[in-house]
Amino acid sequence: GQNIDQPTEMTATEGAIVQINCTYQTSGFNGLFWYQQHAGEAPTFLSYNVLDGLEEKGRFSSFLSRSKGYSYLLLKELQMKDSASYLCAVRDPGSGYSTLTFGKGTMLLVSP
Amino acid sequence: DVKVTQSSRYLVKRTGEKVFLECVQDMDHENMFWYRQDPGLGLRLIYFSYDVKMKEKGDIPEGYSVSREKKERFSLILESASTNQTSMYLCASSWGWREWGSYNEQFFGPGTRLTVL
């Protein structure tokens, strides 16, 4: 089975840096995904980590430590439009079908 | 651009009605998925399909069935809708199995907010 934990809510100020953590306990591992979901909209893909280390994509970076079952999403130079829910998801190769198990999501509120 | 479309954005049905939610993707993806999303519970997988006419149960299949007669289309069926099936339903698609480490992310449709009265 899979267990994925992330904080329920976070707040930050425009222009600041915020780190959203995700811990997981899974029977197998074939990658960790981060998705962004604005209220009333579909989740959109942000990042993917399968090897340990940091992946950077503009203002967003994602880190993975497989030995610790830990990932974080780092958002720099926060903008108001970054207010959204951020979903951590783990892919389990055991299913053989590329299914994902999602955490409950972290609601990020960016204030002026 | 990958496009996943869902038949309705909002739907209101009565208890006991049979409900069809349709999803279409235009990227020739092998895999298609149905999730429901509820506050405090996150995204939960109902059913998925890895090929035409093939289906697998997800984590919460009770009360639902699915149909995939064509590769691009995946339908979710509520045989007899109940109030506890009021939820946001999200469809997604992705490529089938690729080599270890490939992205193969899921692409989501806009969602259908279903209310069962």
CSV table of N, CA and C in Angstrom, one decimal, chain B residues 6-115:
chain,number,residue,atom,x,y,z
B,6,GLN,N,-14.1,16.5,-20.9
B,6,GLN,CA,-15.2,15.8,-20.2
B,6,GLN,C,-16.5,16.4,-20.6
B,7,SER,N,-17.6,15.5,-20.6
B,7,SER,CA,-18.8,15.9,-21.3
B,7,SER,C,-19.5,17.0,-20.6
B,8,SER,N,-19.4,17.2,-19.3
B,8,SER,CA,-20.1,18.2,-18.6
B,8,SER,C,-19.2,18.8,-17.5
B,9,ARG,N,-19.4,20.1,-17.3
B,9,ARG,CA,-18.7,20.7,-16.1
B,9,ARG,C,-19.5,20.6,-14.9
B,10,TYR,N,-20.8,20.7,-15.0
B,10,TYR,CA,-21.7,20.6,-13.9
B,10,TYR,C,-22.9,19.7,-14.2
B,11,LEU,N,-23.3,18.8,-13.3
B,11,LEU,CA,-24.4,17.9,-13.5
B,11,LEU,C,-25.1,17.7,-12.2
B,12,VAL,N,-26.5,17.8,-12.3
B,12,VAL,CA,-27.3,17.6,-11.1
B,12,VAL,C,-28.2,16.4,-11.5
B,13,LYS,N,-28.2,15.4,-10.6
B,13,LYS,CA,-29.0,14.2,-10.8
B,13,LYS,C,-29.8,13.8,-9.5
B,14,ARG,N,-30.8,13.0,-9.7
B,14,ARG,CA,-31.5,12.6,-8.5
B,14,ARG,C,-31.1,11.2,-8.1
B,15,THR,N,-31.3,10.9,-6.8
B,15,THR,CA,-31.0,9.6,-6.2
B,15,THR,C,-31.6,8.5,-7.0
B,16,GLY,N,-30.9,7.5,-7.4
B,16,GLY,CA,-31.4,6.3,-8.1
B,16,GLY,C,-31.3,6.4,-9.6
B,17,GLU,N,-30.9,7.6,-10.1
B,17,GLU,CA,-30.7,7.8,-11.6
B,17,GLU,C,-29.5,7.1,-12.0
B,18,LYS,N,-29.4,6.7,-13.3
B,18,LYS,CA,-28.2,6.2,-13.9
B,18,LYS,C,-27.5,7.3,-14.5
B,19,VAL,N,-26.2,7.5,-14.2
B,19,VAL,CA,-25.5,8.6,-14.6
B,19,VAL,C,-24.3,8.2,-15.5
B,20,PHE,N,-24.1,8.9,-16.6
B,20,PHE,CA,-22.9,8.6,-17.5
B,20,PHE,C,-22.0,9.8,-17.5
B,21,LEU,N,-20.7,9.6,-17.2
B,21,LEU,CA,-19.8,10.7,-17.4
B,21,LEU,C,-18.8,10.2,-18.4
B,22,GLU,N,-18.6,11.1,-19.4
B,22,GLU,CA,-17.8,10.7,-20.6
B,22,GLU,C,-16.5,11.5,-20.6
B,23,CYS,N,-15.4,10.9,-21.1
B,23,CYS,CA,-14.1,11.5,-21.2
B,23,CYS,C,-13.5,11.1,-22.5
B,24,VAL,N,-12.9,12.1,-23.2
B,24,VAL,CA,-12.3,11.9,-24.5
B,24,VAL,C,-10.9,12.5,-24.5
B,25,GLN,N,-9.9,11.8,-25.0
B,25,GLN,CA,-8.5,12.3,-25.1
B,25,GLN,C,-8.1,12.2,-26.5
B,26,ASP,N,-7.3,13.1,-26.9
B,26,ASP,CA,-6.9,13.2,-28.4
B,26,ASP,C,-5.4,12.9,-28.6
B,27,MET,N,-4.8,12.2,-27.6
B,27,MET,CA,-3.3,12.0,-27.8
B,27,MET,C,-3.0,10.5,-28.0
B,28,ASP,N,-4.0,9.7,-28.3
B,28,ASP,CA,-3.7,8.3,-28.6
B,28,ASP,C,-3.1,7.6,-27.3
B,29,HIS,N,-3.4,8.1,-26.1
B,29,HIS,CA,-2.9,7.5,-24.9
B,29,HIS,C,-3.5,6.1,-24.7
B,30,GLU,N,-2.7,5.2,-24.2
B,30,GLU,CA,-3.2,3.8,-23.8
B,30,GLU,C,-4.0,3.9,-22.5
B,31,ASN,N,-3.5,4.6,-21.6
B,31,ASN,CA,-4.1,4.6,-20.2
B,31,ASN,C,-5.1,5.7,-20.1
B,32,MET,N,-6.2,5.4,-19.4
B,32,MET,CA,-7.2,6.4,-19.0
B,32,MET,C,-7.6,6.1,-17.6
B,33,PHE,N,-8.0,7.1,-16.8
B,33,PHE,CA,-8.2,7.0,-15.4
B,33,PHE,C,-9.5,7.8,-15.0
B,34,TRP,N,-10.2,7.3,-14.0
B,34,TRP,CA,-11.3,8.1,-13.4
B,34,TRP,C,-11.0,8.3,-11.9
B,35,TYR,N,-11.0,9.5,-11.4
B,35,TYR,CA,-10.8,9.8,-10.0
B,35,TYR,C,-12.0,10.6,-9.5
B,36,ARG,N,-12.2,10.6,-8.2
B,36,ARG,CA,-13.0,11.5,-7.6
B,36,ARG,C,-12.2,12.3,-6.6
B,37,GLN,N,-12.6,13.6,-6.4
B,37,GLN,CA,-11.8,14.5,-5.5
B,37,GLN,C,-12.8,15.1,-4.5
B,38,ASP,N,-12.5,14.9,-3.2
B,38,ASP,CA,-13.4,15.4,-2.2
B,38,ASP,C,-12.5,16.1,-1.2
B,39,PRO,N,-13.0,17.2,-0.6
B,39,PRO,CA,-12.3,18.0,0.4
B,39,PRO,C,-11.8,17.1,1.5
B,40,GLY,N,-10.5,17.2,1.9
B,40,GLY,CA,-9.9,16.5,3.0
B,40,GLY,C,-9.6,15.0,2.6
B,41,LEU,N,-10.0,14.6,1.4
B,41,LEU,CA,-9.7,13.2,1.0
B,41,LEU,C,-8.7,13.1,-0.2
B,42,GLY,N,-8.7,14.2,-0.9
B,42,GLY,CA,-7.8,14.3,-2.1
B,42,GLY,C,-8.3,13.5,-3.2
B,43,LEU,N,-7.4,13.2,-4.2
B,43,LEU,CA,-7.8,12.5,-5.4
B,43,LEU,C,-7.7,11.0,-5.1
B,44,ARG,N,-8.8,10.3,-5.4
B,44,ARG,CA,-8.9,8.8,-5.2
B,44,ARG,C,-9.2,8.2,-6.5
B,45,LEU,N,-8.5,7.1,-6.8
B,45,LEU,CA,-8.7,6.4,-8.1
B,45,LEU,C,-9.9,5.5,-8.0
B,46,ILE,N,-10.8,5.6,-9.0
B,46,ILE,CA,-12.0,4.8,-9.0
B,46,ILE,C,-11.8,3.6,-9.9
B,47,TYR,N,-11.4,3.8,-11.2
B,47,TYR,CA,-11.1,2.8,-12.1
B,47,TYR,C,-10.1,3.3,-13.1
B,48,PHE,N,-9.4,2.4,-13.8
B,48,PHE,CA,-8.5,2.8,-14.9
B,48,PHE,C,-8.6,1.7,-16.0
B,49,SER,N,-8.1,2.1,-17.1
B,49,SER,CA,-8.1,1.2,-18.3
B,49,SER,C,-6.8,1.4,-19.0
B,50,TYR,N,-6.2,0.3,-19.3
B,50,TYR,CA,-4.9,0.3,-20.0
B,50,TYR,C,-5.0,-0.1,-21.5
B,51,ASP,N,-6.2,-0.4,-21.9
B,51,ASP,CA,-6.4,-0.7,-23.3
B,51,ASP,C,-7.9,-0.8,-23.6
B,52,VAL,N,-8.2,-0.8,-24.9
B,52,VAL,CA,-9.7,-0.9,-25.2
B,52,VAL,C,-10.3,-2.1,-24.6
B,53,LYS,N,-11.4,-2.0,-24.0
B,53,LYS,CA,-12.2,-3.1,-23.4
B,53,LYS,C,-11.5,-3.6,-22.1
B,54,MET,N,-10.4,-3.1,-21.7
B,54,MET,CA,-9.7,-3.6,-20.5
B,54,MET,C,-9.9,-2.5,-19.4
B,55,LYS,N,-10.1,-3.1,-18.2
B,55,LYS,CA,-10.4,-2.2,-17.0
B,55,LYS,C,-9.8,-2.8,-15.8
B,56,GLU,N,-9.4,-2.0,-14.8
B,56,GLU,CA,-8.9,-2.4,-13.6
B,56,GLU,C,-9.6,-1.6,-12.5
B,57,LYS,N,-9.9,-2.2,-11.4
B,57,LYS,CA,-10.4,-1.4,-10.2
B,57,LYS,C,-9.3,-0.6,-9.6
B,58,GLY,N,-9.7,0.6,-9.2
B,58,GLY,CA,-8.8,1.4,-8.4
B,58,GLY,C,-9.1,1.2,-6.9
B,59,ASP,N,-9.0,2.3,-6.1
B,59,ASP,CA,-9.1,2.2,-4.7
B,59,ASP,C,-10.5,2.2,-4.2
B,60,ILE,N,-11.4,2.8,-5.0
B,60,ILE,CA,-12.8,3.0,-4.5
B,60,ILE,C,-13.8,2.7,-5.7
B,61,PRO,N,-13.9,1.4,-6.2
B,61,PRO,CA,-14.7,1.1,-7.3
B,61,PRO,C,-16.2,0.9,-7.0
B,62,GLU,N,-16.5,0.7,-5.7
B,62,GLU,CA,-17.9,0.4,-5.3
B,62,GLU,C,-18.9,1.4,-5.8
B,63,GLY,N,-19.9,1.0,-6.5
B,63,GLY,CA,-21.0,1.9,-6.9
B,63,GLY,C,-20.7,2.4,-8.3
B,64,TYR,N,-19.6,2.1,-8.9
B,64,TYR,CA,-19.2,2.6,-10.2
B,64,TYR,C,-18.9,1.4,-11.2
B,65,SER,N,-19.1,1.7,-12.5
B,65,SER,CA,-18.6,0.8,-13.5
B,65,SER,C,-18.0,1.7,-14.6
B,66,VAL,N,-17.3,1.1,-15.5
B,66,VAL,CA,-16.7,1.9,-16.6
B,66,VAL,C,-16.8,1.1,-17.9
B,67,SER,N,-16.6,1.9,-19.0
B,67,SER,CA,-16.7,1.3,-20.3
B,67,SER,C,-15.6,2.0,-21.2
B,68,ARG,N,-14.9,1.1,-21.9
B,68,ARG,CA,-13.9,1.7,-22.9
B,68,ARG,C,-14.0,0.9,-24.2
B,69,GLU,N,-14.9,1.4,-25.1
B,69,GLU,CA,-15.1,0.7,-26.4
B,69,GLU,C,-14.2,1.2,-27.4
B,70,LYS,N,-13.7,2.5,-27.3
B,70,LYS,CA,-12.8,3.1,-28.2
B,70,LYS,C,-11.6,3.6,-27.4
B,71,LYS,N,-10.4,3.6,-28.1
B,71,LYS,CA,-9.2,4.0,-27.4
B,71,LYS,C,-9.3,5.4,-26.8
B,72,GLU,N,-10.0,6.3,-27.5
B,72,GLU,CA,-10.0,7.7,-27.0
B,72,GLU,C,-11.1,8.1,-26.0
B,73,ARG,N,-11.9,7.1,-25.7
B,73,ARG,CA,-13.1,7.4,-24.9
B,73,ARG,C,-13.2,6.5,-23.7
B,74,PHE,N,-13.5,7.1,-22.5
B,74,PHE,CA,-13.6,6.3,-21.3
B,74,PHE,C,-14.8,6.8,-20.5
B,75,SER,N,-15.7,6.0,-20.3
B,75,SER,CA,-17.0,6.4,-19.6
B,75,SER,C,-17.0,5.9,-18.2
B,76,LEU,N,-17.5,6.7,-17.3
B,76,LEU,CA,-17.8,6.3,-15.9
B,76,LEU,C,-19.3,6.2,-15.7
B,77,ILE,N,-19.8,5.2,-15.2
B,77,ILE,CA,-21.2,4.9,-15.0
B,77,ILE,C,-21.5,4.8,-13.5
B,78,LEU,N,-22.5,5.5,-13.1
B,78,LEU,CA,-23.1,5.3,-11.8
B,78,LEU,C,-24.4,4.6,-12.0
B,79,GLU,N,-24.5,3.4,-11.6
B,79,GLU,CA,-25.7,2.6,-12.0
B,79,GLU,C,-26.9,3.1,-11.3
B,80,SER,N,-26.8,3.5,-10.0
B,80,SER,CA,-27.9,4.1,-9.3
B,80,SER,C,-27.3,5.1,-8.3
B,81,ALA,N,-27.4,6.4,-8.8
B,81,ALA,CA,-26.7,7.4,-8.1
B,81,ALA,C,-27.2,7.6,-6.6
B,82,SER,N,-26.2,7.9,-5.7
B,82,SER,CA,-26.6,8.1,-4.3
B,82,SER,C,-25.9,9.4,-3.9
B,83,THR,N,-26.5,10.0,-2.8
B,83,THR,CA,-26.0,11.3,-2.4
B,83,THR,C,-24.5,11.3,-2.0
B,84,ASN,N,-24.0,10.1,-1.6
B,84,ASN,CA,-22.6,10.1,-1.2
B,84,ASN,C,-21.7,10.0,-2.5
B,85,GLN,N,-22.3,10.0,-3.6
B,85,GLN,CA,-21.5,10.1,-4.9
B,85,GLN,C,-21.4,11.6,-5.4
B,86,THR,N,-22.0,12.5,-4.6
B,86,THR,CA,-21.8,13.9,-4.9
B,86,THR,C,-20.3,14.2,-4.8
B,87,SER,N,-19.7,14.7,-5.8
B,87,SER,CA,-18.2,14.9,-5.8
B,87,SER,C,-17.8,15.6,-7.1
B,88,MET,N,-16.5,15.9,-7.1
B,88,MET,CA,-15.8,16.3,-8.4
B,88,MET,C,-15.2,15.1,-9.0
B,89,TYR,N,-15.5,14.8,-10.3
B,89,TYR,CA,-15.0,13.7,-11.0
B,89,TYR,C,-14.0,14.2,-12.0
B,90,LEU,N,-12.8,13.6,-11.9
B,90,LEU,CA,-11.7,14.0,-12.9
B,90,LEU,C,-11.3,12.8,-13.7
B,91,CYS,N,-11.1,13.0,-15.0
B,91,CYS,CA,-10.6,12.0,-15.9
B,91,CYS,C,-9.2,12.4,-16.2
B,92,ALA,N,-8.3,11.4,-16.5
B,92,ALA,CA,-7.0,11.6,-16.9
B,92,ALA,C,-6.5,10.6,-17.9
B,93,SER,N,-5.5,10.9,-18.6
B,93,SER,CA,-4.9,9.9,-19.6
B,93,SER,C,-3.4,10.0,-19.5
B,94,SER,N,-2.7,8.9,-20.0
B,94,SER,CA,-1.3,8.9,-20.1
B,94,SER,C,-0.9,7.8,-21.0
B,95,TRP,N,0.4,7.8,-21.4
B,95,TRP,CA,0.9,6.7,-22.2
B,95,TRP,C,0.9,5.5,-21.4
B,96,GLY,N,1.0,4.3,-22.0
B,96,GLY,CA,1.1,3.1,-21.3
B,96,GLY,C,2.6,2.9,-20.8
B,97,TRP,N,2.9,1.7,-20.3
B,97,TRP,CA,4.2,1.5,-19.6
B,97,TRP,C,5.3,1.9,-20.6
B,98,ARG,N,6.2,2.7,-20.0
B,98,ARG,CA,7.5,3.0,-20.8
B,98,ARG,C,8.6,2.6,-19.9
B,99,GLU,N,9.8,2.9,-20.3
B,99,GLU,CA,11.0,2.4,-19.6
B,99,GLU,C,11.0,3.1,-18.2
B,100,TRP,N,11.7,2.4,-17.3
B,100,TRP,CA,11.8,2.9,-15.9
B,100,TRP,C,12.4,4.3,-15.9
B,101,GLY,N,11.8,5.2,-15.2
B,101,GLY,CA,12.3,6.6,-15.1
B,101,GLY,C,11.7,7.5,-16.1
B,102,SER,N,10.9,7.1,-17.0
B,102,SER,CA,10.3,8.0,-18.0
B,102,SER,C,9.2,8.8,-17.3
B,103,TYR,N,9.0,10.0,-17.7
B,103,TYR,CA,8.0,10.9,-17.1
B,103,TYR,C,6.6,10.3,-17.1
B,104,ASN,N,6.1,10.2,-18.3
B,104,ASN,CA,4.8,9.5,-18.5
B,104,ASN,C,3.7,10.1,-17.5
B,105,GLU,N,3.7,11.4,-17.5
B,105,GLU,CA,2.7,12.0,-16.5
B,105,GLU,C,1.3,11.9,-17.0
B,106,GLN,N,0.4,12.0,-16.1
B,106,GLN,CA,-1.1,12.0,-16.4
B,106,GLN,C,-1.5,13.4,-16.8
B,107,PHE,N,-2.4,13.5,-17.8
B,107,PHE,CA,-3.0,14.7,-18.2
B,107,PHE,C,-4.5,14.7,-17.8
B,108,PHE,N,-4.9,15.7,-17.1
B,108,PHE,CA,-6.3,15.7,-16.6
B,108,PHE,C,-7.2,16.6,-17.4
B,109,GLY,N,-8.5,16.1,-17.4
B,109,GLY,CA,-9.6,16.9,-17.9
B,109,GLY,C,-10.0,18.0,-16.9
B,110,PRO,N,-11.0,18.8,-17.3
B,110,PRO,CA,-11.4,19.9,-16.5
B,110,PRO,C,-12.3,19.5,-15.3
B,111,GLY,N,-12.8,18.3,-15.3
B,111,GLY,CA,-13.6,17.9,-14.2
B,111,GLY,C,-15.1,18.1,-14.4
B,112,THR,N,-15.9,17.2,-13.8
B,112,THR,CA,-17.3,17.3,-13.7
B,112,THR,C,-17.7,17.4,-12.3
B,113,ARG,N,-18.4,18.4,-11.9
B,113,ARG,CA,-18.9,18.5,-10.5
B,113,ARG,C,-20.3,17.9,-10.6
B,114,LEU,N,-20.5,16.8,-9.9
B,114,LEU,CA,-21.8,16.1,-9.9
B,114,LEU,C,-22.4,16.3,-8.5
B,115,THR,N,-23.7,16.7,-8.6
B,115,THR,CA,-24.5,16.8,-7.4
B,115,THR,C,-25.6,15.8,-7.5
